[in-house]
Amino acid sequence: MRKLNIFLVIGMLVTFFAHGIMGAIKLFGADANSLKPAAAACLCFMTAHVIVTTVLTVQTLHARRLSGAGYFKDNLMFWARRISGFAILIPLVMHLLIFRSPDSGAFRLQAFTNGRMISQIIFAAAIACHVLTNIEPALISFGVKDTKAFSHDVMFVVSSVILFTGAAFVVYWLRWARI
């Protein structure tokens, strides 16, 4: 199940990057036609990842109960990874509601208020927190020996994509705010 999860993570990251970059291009005002398939694929990978991770977490809690040794303080990073993952779900739903497209398939601009901007900042922060806390275990599961060198590369790519999409959100918000 863990091997399946790492393939889901790879698919989720690739489609997340594609969706983020194409969405940012759309928010900057250019056209990005293949936005919806990337978003749908990312959502499918994410849903499967949540299910697999939930099953693995339940198995871990069951093993903990059977052993009688929780070591909660020693496993704070494990819990930070799980909590940061579930913390993404609420701003994700808000993201889906804000940028949903009607049945016609045409992308329509909606009023991008301060509240919506704040929700997207929270969404980006939750994603960044979750990805950054999970880089090392993901690299280990790939079999990478020197995780420090690769984690810096991954952090650079993730930070660059989040900066690009964040700038697009700011431009989009400024156009709505007419500043």
Coordinates of N, CA and C in Angstrom, one line a residue:
M1 N 0.8 -1.2 0.0 CA 0.0 0.0 0.0 C 0.9 1.3 0.0
R2 N 2.0 1.2 0.6 CA 2.9 2.3 0.7 C 3.5 2.6 -0.7
K3 N 3.8 1.5 -1.5 CA 4.3 1.7 -2.8 C 3.2 2.4 -3.7
L4 N 2.0 2.0 -3.6 CA 0.9 2.6 -4.3 C 0.8 4.1 -3.9
N5 N 1.0 4.4 -2.7 CA 0.9 5.8 -2.2 C 2.0 6.6 -2.9
I6 N 3.2 6.1 -3.0 CA 4.2 6.9 -3.6 C 4.0 7.2 -5.1
F7 N 3.4 6.3 -5.8 CA 3.0 6.5 -7.2 C 1.8 7.5 -7.2
L8 N 0.9 7.5 -6.3 CA -0.1 8.5 -6.2 C 0.5 9.9 -5.9
V9 N 1.5 9.9 -5.1 CA 2.2 11.2 -4.8 C 2.9 11.8 -6.0
I10 N 3.5 10.9 -6.8 CA 4.2 11.4 -8.0 C 3.1 11.9 -9.0
G11 N 2.0 11.2 -9.2 CA 1.0 11.7 -10.1 C 0.4 13.0 -9.6
M12 N 0.2 13.0 -8.3 CA -0.4 14.2 -7.7 C 0.5 15.5 -7.9
L13 N 1.8 15.3 -7.7 CA 2.7 16.4 -7.8 C 2.8 16.9 -9.3
V14 N 2.9 15.9 -10.2 CA 3.0 16.3 -11.6 C 1.7 17.0 -12.0
T15 N 0.6 16.5 -11.7 CA -0.7 17.2 -12.1 C -0.9 18.5 -11.3
F16 N -0.4 18.5 -10.1 CA -0.5 19.8 -9.3 C 0.3 20.9 -9.9
F17 N 1.6 20.5 -10.3 CA 2.4 21.5 -11.0 C 1.8 22.0 -12.3
A18 N 1.3 21.0 -13.1 CA 0.7 21.4 -14.4 C -0.6 22.3 -14.1
H19 N -1.4 21.9 -13.2 CA -2.6 22.7 -12.8 C -2.2 24.1 -12.3
G20 N -1.2 24.1 -11.4 CA -0.8 25.4 -10.8 C -0.3 26.3 -11.9
I21 N 0.6 25.8 -12.7 CA 1.2 26.7 -13.8 C 0.2 27.1 -14.8
M22 N -0.7 26.2 -15.3 CA -1.7 26.6 -16.2 C -2.8 27.5 -15.6
G23 N -3.1 27.2 -14.3 CA -4.0 28.1 -13.7 C -3.5 29.5 -13.5
A24 N -2.2 29.6 -13.2 CA -1.6 30.9 -13.0 C -1.6 31.7 -14.3
I25 N -1.3 30.9 -15.4 CA -1.3 31.6 -16.7 C -2.7 32.1 -17.0
K26 N -3.7 31.3 -16.7 CA -5.1 31.8 -16.8 C -5.4 33.0 -16.0
L27 N -4.9 33.0 -14.7 CA -5.2 34.2 -13.8 C -4.5 35.4 -14.3
F28 N -3.3 35.2 -15.0 CA -2.6 36.4 -15.5 C -3.3 36.9 -16.7
G29 N -4.3 36.2 -17.3 CA -5.1 36.7 -18.4 C -4.9 36.0 -19.7
A30 N -3.9 35.1 -19.8 CA -3.7 34.3 -21.0 C -4.6 33.1 -21.0
D31 N -4.6 32.4 -22.1 CA -5.5 31.2 -22.2 C -4.7 29.9 -21.9
A32 N -5.3 29.0 -21.1 CA -4.7 27.7 -20.8 C -5.8 26.7 -21.0
N33 N -5.9 26.1 -22.1 CA -7.0 25.3 -22.5 C -7.1 24.0 -21.7
S34 N -6.0 23.4 -21.3 CA -6.0 22.1 -20.7 C -6.0 22.1 -19.2
L35 N -6.6 23.2 -18.6 CA -6.7 23.4 -17.2 C -7.5 22.3 -16.5
K36 N -8.7 22.1 -17.0 CA -9.7 21.2 -16.4 C -9.2 19.8 -16.3
P37 N -8.6 19.1 -17.3 CA -8.1 17.8 -17.2 C -7.0 17.6 -16.1
A38 N -6.1 18.6 -16.0 CA -5.1 18.6 -15.0 C -5.6 18.7 -13.6
A39 N -6.6 19.6 -13.5 CA -7.3 19.7 -12.2 C -8.0 18.5 -11.8
A40 N -8.7 17.9 -12.7 CA -9.5 16.6 -12.4 C -8.5 15.5 -12.1
A41 N -7.4 15.4 -12.8 CA -6.5 14.3 -12.5 C -5.8 14.5 -11.1
C42 N -5.5 15.8 -10.8 CA -4.9 16.1 -9.5 C -5.8 15.7 -8.4
L43 N -7.1 16.1 -8.6 CA -8.1 15.8 -7.6 C -8.3 14.3 -7.4
C44 N -8.2 13.5 -8.5 CA -8.3 12.0 -8.4 C -7.2 11.5 -7.6
F45 N -5.9 11.9 -8.0 CA -4.8 11.4 -7.3 C -4.8 11.8 -5.8
M46 N -5.3 13.0 -5.5 CA -5.3 13.5 -4.1 C -6.3 12.7 -3.3
T47 N -7.5 12.4 -3.9 CA -8.5 11.6 -3.2 C -8.0 10.2 -2.9
A48 N -7.4 9.6 -3.9 CA -6.8 8.3 -3.6 C -5.7 8.3 -2.6
H49 N -4.9 9.4 -2.6 CA -3.8 9.6 -1.6 C -4.4 9.7 -0.2
V50 N -5.5 10.5 -0.1 CA -6.1 10.7 1.2 C -6.7 9.3 1.7
I51 N -7.3 8.5 0.8 CA -7.8 7.2 1.3 C -6.7 6.3 1.7
V52 N -5.6 6.2 0.9 CA -4.5 5.3 1.3 C -3.9 5.8 2.6
T53 N -3.6 7.1 2.7 CA -3.0 7.6 3.9 C -3.9 7.4 5.1
T54 N -5.2 7.5 5.0 CA -6.1 7.3 6.1 C -6.0 5.8 6.5
V55 N -6.0 4.9 5.6 CA -5.9 3.5 5.9 C -4.6 3.2 6.6
L56 N -3.5 3.7 6.1 CA -2.2 3.5 6.7 C -2.2 4.1 8.2
T57 N -2.8 5.3 8.3 CA -2.8 5.9 9.7 C -3.7 5.1 10.6
V58 N -4.8 4.5 10.2 CA -5.6 3.7 11.0 C -4.8 2.4 11.4
Q59 N -4.1 1.8 10.4 CA -3.3 0.7 10.8 C -2.2 1.0 11.8
T60 N -1.6 2.2 11.7 CA -0.6 2.6 12.6 C -1.2 2.8 14.0
L61 N -2.4 3.4 14.1 CA -3.1 3.6 15.4 C -3.5 2.2 16.0
H62 N -3.9 1.3 15.2 CA -4.2 0.0 15.6 C -3.0 -0.7 16.2
A63 N -1.9 -0.7 15.5 CA -0.6 -1.3 16.0 C -0.2 -0.6 17.3
R64 N -0.4 0.7 17.4 CA 0.0 1.4 18.6 C -0.8 0.9 19.8
R65 N -2.1 0.7 19.5 CA -3.0 0.3 20.6 C -2.6 -1.1 21.0
L66 N -2.3 -2.0 20.1 CA -1.9 -3.4 20.4 C -0.6 -3.4 21.2
S67 N 0.3 -2.6 20.8 CA 1.6 -2.6 21.5 C 1.6 -1.9 22.9
G68 N 0.6 -1.0 23.1 CA 0.5 -0.3 24.3 C 1.5 0.8 24.5
A69 N 2.3 1.1 23.5 CA 3.3 2.2 23.5 C 3.0 3.2 22.5
G70 N 2.6 4.4 22.9 CA 2.3 5.4 21.9 C 3.4 6.3 21.4
Y71 N 4.3 6.7 22.4 CA 5.4 7.6 22.1 C 5.0 8.8 21.3
F72 N 3.9 9.4 21.8 CA 3.3 10.6 21.0 C 4.4 11.7 20.8
K73 N 5.1 12.0 21.9 CA 6.1 13.1 21.7 C 7.2 12.7 20.8
D74 N 7.6 11.4 20.7 CA 8.6 11.0 19.8 C 8.1 10.9 18.3
N75 N 6.8 11.0 18.1 CA 6.2 10.8 16.8 C 5.5 12.1 16.4
L76 N 6.0 13.3 16.9 CA 5.3 14.5 16.5 C 5.4 14.8 15.0
M77 N 6.5 14.5 14.4 CA 6.6 14.8 13.0 C 5.6 13.9 12.2
F78 N 5.4 12.7 12.6 CA 4.4 11.8 12.0 C 3.1 12.5 12.1
W79 N 2.7 13.0 13.2 CA 1.4 13.6 13.4 C 1.3 14.9 12.7
A80 N 2.4 15.7 12.6 CA 2.5 16.9 11.8 C 2.2 16.7 10.4
R81 N 2.8 15.6 9.8 CA 2.5 15.2 8.4 C 1.0 14.9 8.2
R82 N 0.5 14.1 9.1 CA -1.0 13.7 9.0 C -1.9 14.9 9.1
I83 N -1.6 15.7 10.1 CA -2.5 16.9 10.4 C -2.4 17.9 9.2
S84 N -1.1 18.2 8.7 CA -1.0 19.1 7.6 C -1.7 18.6 6.4
G85 N -1.7 17.3 6.2 CA -2.4 16.8 5.0 C -3.9 17.0 5.1
F86 N -4.5 16.7 6.3 CA -5.9 16.9 6.5 C -6.3 18.4 6.5
A87 N -5.3 19.2 6.9 CA -5.5 20.7 7.0 C -5.7 21.3 5.6
I88 N -5.3 20.6 4.6 CA -5.4 21.0 3.2 C -6.9 20.9 2.7
L89 N -7.6 20.0 3.3 CA -8.9 19.6 2.8 C -9.9 20.8 2.8
I90 N -9.9 21.6 3.9 CA -10.9 22.7 4.0 C -10.6 23.8 2.9
P91 N -9.3 24.3 2.9 CA -9.1 25.3 1.8 C -9.2 24.7 0.4
L92 N -9.0 23.4 0.2 CA -9.2 22.8 -1.1 C -10.7 22.9 -1.5
V93 N -11.6 22.6 -0.6 CA -13.0 22.7 -0.9 C -13.3 24.2 -1.3
M94 N -12.7 25.1 -0.5 CA -12.9 26.5 -0.9 C -12.4 26.9 -2.2
H95 N -11.2 26.3 -2.6 CA -10.6 26.5 -3.9 C -11.5 26.0 -5.0
L96 N -12.1 24.8 -4.8 CA -13.0 24.2 -5.8 C -14.2 25.1 -5.9
L97 N -14.7 25.6 -4.9 CA -15.9 26.4 -5.0 C -15.7 27.8 -5.6
I98 N -14.5 28.3 -5.4 CA -14.1 29.6 -6.0 C -13.9 29.5 -7.5
F99 N -13.2 28.5 -7.9 CA -12.8 28.4 -9.3 C -13.6 27.3 -10.1
R100 N -14.7 26.9 -9.6 CA -15.5 25.9 -10.4 C -16.0 26.6 -11.7
S101 N -16.1 25.7 -12.7 CA -16.6 26.2 -13.9 C -18.0 25.7 -14.1
P102 N -18.9 26.5 -14.7 CA -20.2 26.0 -14.9 C -20.2 24.8 -15.9
D103 N -21.4 24.2 -16.1 CA -21.5 23.0 -17.0 C -21.2 23.3 -18.4
S104 N -21.2 24.6 -18.8 CA -20.9 24.9 -20.2 C -19.4 24.7 -20.5
G105 N -18.6 24.6 -19.4 CA -17.2 24.4 -19.6 C -16.4 25.7 -19.8
A106 N -17.1 26.8 -20.0 CA -16.4 28.1 -20.2 C -15.9 28.6 -18.8
F107 N -14.7 29.1 -18.8 CA -14.2 29.7 -17.5 C -14.8 31.1 -17.4
R108 N -15.4 31.3 -16.3 CA -16.0 32.7 -16.0 C -15.3 33.3 -14.9
L109 N -15.0 34.6 -15.0 CA -14.4 35.3 -13.9 C -15.5 35.5 -12.9
Q110 N -15.1 35.3 -11.6 CA -16.0 35.6 -10.5 C -15.3 36.7 -9.6
A111 N -16.1 37.3 -8.9 CA -15.6 38.4 -8.0 C -14.6 37.7 -7.0
F112 N -13.4 38.2 -7.0 CA -12.3 37.6 -6.2 C -12.1 38.6 -5.0
T113 N -12.9 38.3 -4.0 CA -12.9 39.2 -2.8 C -11.7 39.0 -1.9
N114 N -11.6 39.8 -0.9 CA -10.5 39.7 0.1 C -10.6 38.3 0.8
G115 N -11.8 37.9 1.1 CA -12.0 36.6 1.8 C -11.5 35.4 0.9
R116 N -11.8 35.5 -0.4 CA -11.3 34.5 -1.3 C -9.8 34.5 -1.4
M117 N -9.2 35.7 -1.4 CA -7.8 35.8 -1.5 C -7.1 35.2 -0.2
I118 N -7.7 35.5 0.9 CA -7.2 34.9 2.2 C -7.3 33.4 2.2
S119 N -8.4 32.9 1.7 CA -8.6 31.4 1.6 C -7.5 30.8 0.7
Q120 N -7.1 31.4 -0.4 CA -6.1 30.9 -1.2 C -4.7 31.0 -0.7
I121 N -4.5 32.0 0.1 CA -3.2 32.1 0.9 C -3.1 31.0 1.9
I122 N -4.2 30.7 2.6 CA -4.2 29.6 3.5 C -4.0 28.3 2.8
F123 N -4.6 28.1 1.6 CA -4.5 26.9 0.8 C -3.0 26.7 0.4
A124 N -2.4 27.8 -0.1 CA -1.0 27.7 -0.5 C -0.1 27.4 0.7
A125 N -0.3 28.0 1.9 CA 0.5 27.7 3.1 C 0.3 26.3 3.5
A126 N -0.9 25.8 3.5 CA -1.2 24.4 3.9 C -0.5 23.4 3.0
I127 N -0.5 23.7 1.7 CA 0.2 22.8 0.7 C 1.7 22.9 1.0
A128 N 2.2 24.1 1.1 CA 3.7 24.2 1.4 C 4.1 23.5 2.6
C129 N 3.3 23.6 3.7 CA 3.6 23.0 5.0 C 3.6 21.5 4.8
H130 N 2.6 20.9 4.1 CA 2.5 19.5 3.9 C 3.6 18.9 3.0
V131 N 3.9 19.6 1.9 CA 4.9 19.2 1.0 C 6.3 19.2 1.7
L132 N 6.6 20.3 2.4 CA 7.9 20.5 3.0 C 8.1 19.5 4.1
T133 N 7.1 19.1 4.9 CA 7.3 18.2 6.0 C 7.4 16.7 5.4
N134 N 7.0 16.5 4.2 CA 7.0 15.2 3.6 C 8.0 14.9 2.6
I135 N 8.9 15.9 2.3 CA 9.9 15.7 1.3 C 10.8 14.5 1.7
E136 N 11.4 14.5 2.9 CA 12.3 13.5 3.2 C 11.7 12.1 3.2
P137 N 10.6 11.9 3.8 CA 10.0 10.5 3.7 C 9.7 10.1 2.3
A138 N 9.3 11.0 1.4 CA 9.0 10.7 0.0 C 10.3 10.3 -0.7
L139 N 11.4 11.1 -0.5 CA 12.6 10.7 -1.1 C 13.2 9.4 -0.6
I140 N 13.0 9.1 0.7 CA 13.4 7.8 1.2 C 12.7 6.7 0.5
S141 N 11.4 6.9 0.3 CA 10.6 5.8 -0.3 C 10.9 5.6 -1.8
F142 N 11.5 6.7 -2.4 CA 12.0 6.5 -3.7 C 13.4 5.8 -3.8
G143 N 14.0 5.6 -2.6 CA 15.3 5.0 -2.5 C 16.4 6.0 -2.6
V144 N 16.2 7.2 -2.5 CA 17.3 8.2 -2.6 C 18.2 8.2 -1.3
K145 N 19.5 8.1 -1.6 CA 20.4 7.9 -0.4 C 20.7 9.3 0.2
D146 N 21.0 10.3 -0.7 CA 21.4 11.6 -0.2 C 20.1 12.5 -0.2
T147 N 19.3 12.4 0.8 CA 18.0 13.1 0.8 C 18.2 14.6 1.0
K148 N 19.3 15.0 1.6 CA 19.5 16.5 1.8 C 19.6 17.2 0.5
A149 N 20.5 16.7 -0.4 CA 20.7 17.3 -1.7 C 19.4 17.4 -2.5
F150 N 18.7 16.2 -2.6 CA 17.5 16.2 -3.4 C 16.4 17.0 -2.8
S151 N 16.3 17.0 -1.4 CA 15.2 17.8 -0.8 C 15.4 19.3 -1.1
H152 N 16.6 19.8 -1.2 CA 16.8 21.2 -1.6 C 16.3 21.4 -3.0
D153 N 16.5 20.5 -3.9 CA 16.0 20.6 -5.3 C 14.4 20.6 -5.3
V154 N 13.9 19.7 -4.6 CA 12.4 19.6 -4.5 C 11.8 20.9 -3.9
M155 N 12.4 21.4 -2.8 CA 12.0 22.6 -2.2 C 12.1 23.8 -3.1
F156 N 13.1 23.9 -3.9 CA 13.2 24.9 -4.9 C 12.1 24.9 -5.9
V157 N 11.9 23.7 -6.5 CA 10.8 23.6 -7.5 C 9.4 23.9 -6.9
V158 N 9.1 23.3 -5.8 CA 7.8 23.6 -5.1 C 7.7 25.1 -4.8
S159 N 8.7 25.7 -4.2 CA 8.7 27.1 -3.9 C 8.5 28.0 -5.1
S160 N 9.2 27.6 -6.2 CA 9.0 28.4 -7.5 C 7.6 28.3 -8.0
V161 N 7.0 27.1 -8.0 CA 5.6 27.0 -8.5 C 4.7 27.7 -7.6
I162 N 4.8 27.6 -6.3 CA 4.0 28.3 -5.4 C 4.1 29.9 -5.5
L163 N 5.4 30.3 -5.7 CA 5.6 31.8 -5.9 C 4.9 32.2 -7.2
F164 N 5.0 31.5 -8.3 CA 4.4 31.8 -9.6 C 2.9 31.9 -9.4
T165 N 2.3 30.8 -8.8 CA 0.9 30.8 -8.7 C 0.4 31.9 -7.7
G166 N 1.2 32.1 -6.7 CA 0.9 33.2 -5.7 C 0.8 34.6 -6.4
A167 N 1.8 34.8 -7.2 CA 1.9 36.1 -8.0 C 0.6 36.2 -8.9
A168 N 0.2 35.1 -9.5 CA -1.0 35.1 -10.3 C -2.2 35.5 -9.5
F169 N -2.3 34.9 -8.3 CA -3.5 35.2 -7.4 C -3.5 36.7 -7.0
V170 N -2.3 37.2 -6.8 CA -2.2 38.6 -6.4 C -2.6 39.5 -7.6
V171 N -2.2 39.2 -8.8 CA -2.6 40.0 -10.0 C -4.1 39.9 -10.2
Y172 N -4.6 38.7 -10.1 CA -6.1 38.4 -10.2 C -6.8 39.2 -9.2
W173 N -6.4 39.2 -7.9 CA -7.1 39.9 -6.9 C -7.0 41.4 -7.1
L174 N -5.8 41.9 -7.5 CA -5.6 43.4 -7.8 C -6.5 43.8 -8.9
R175 N -6.7 43.0 -9.9 CA -7.7 43.4 -11.0 C -9.1 43.5 -10.5
W176 N -9.5 42.6 -9.6 CA -10.8 42.7 -9.0 C -10.9 43.9 -8.0
A177 N -9.9 44.1 -7.3 CA -9.9 45.2 -6.3 C -9.7 46.6 -7.0
R178 N -9.3 46.6 -8.3 CA -9.1 47.8 -9.1 C -8.1 48.7 -8.4
I179 N -7.0 48.2 -7.9 CA -6.0 49.0 -7.2 C -5.0 49.4 -8.3

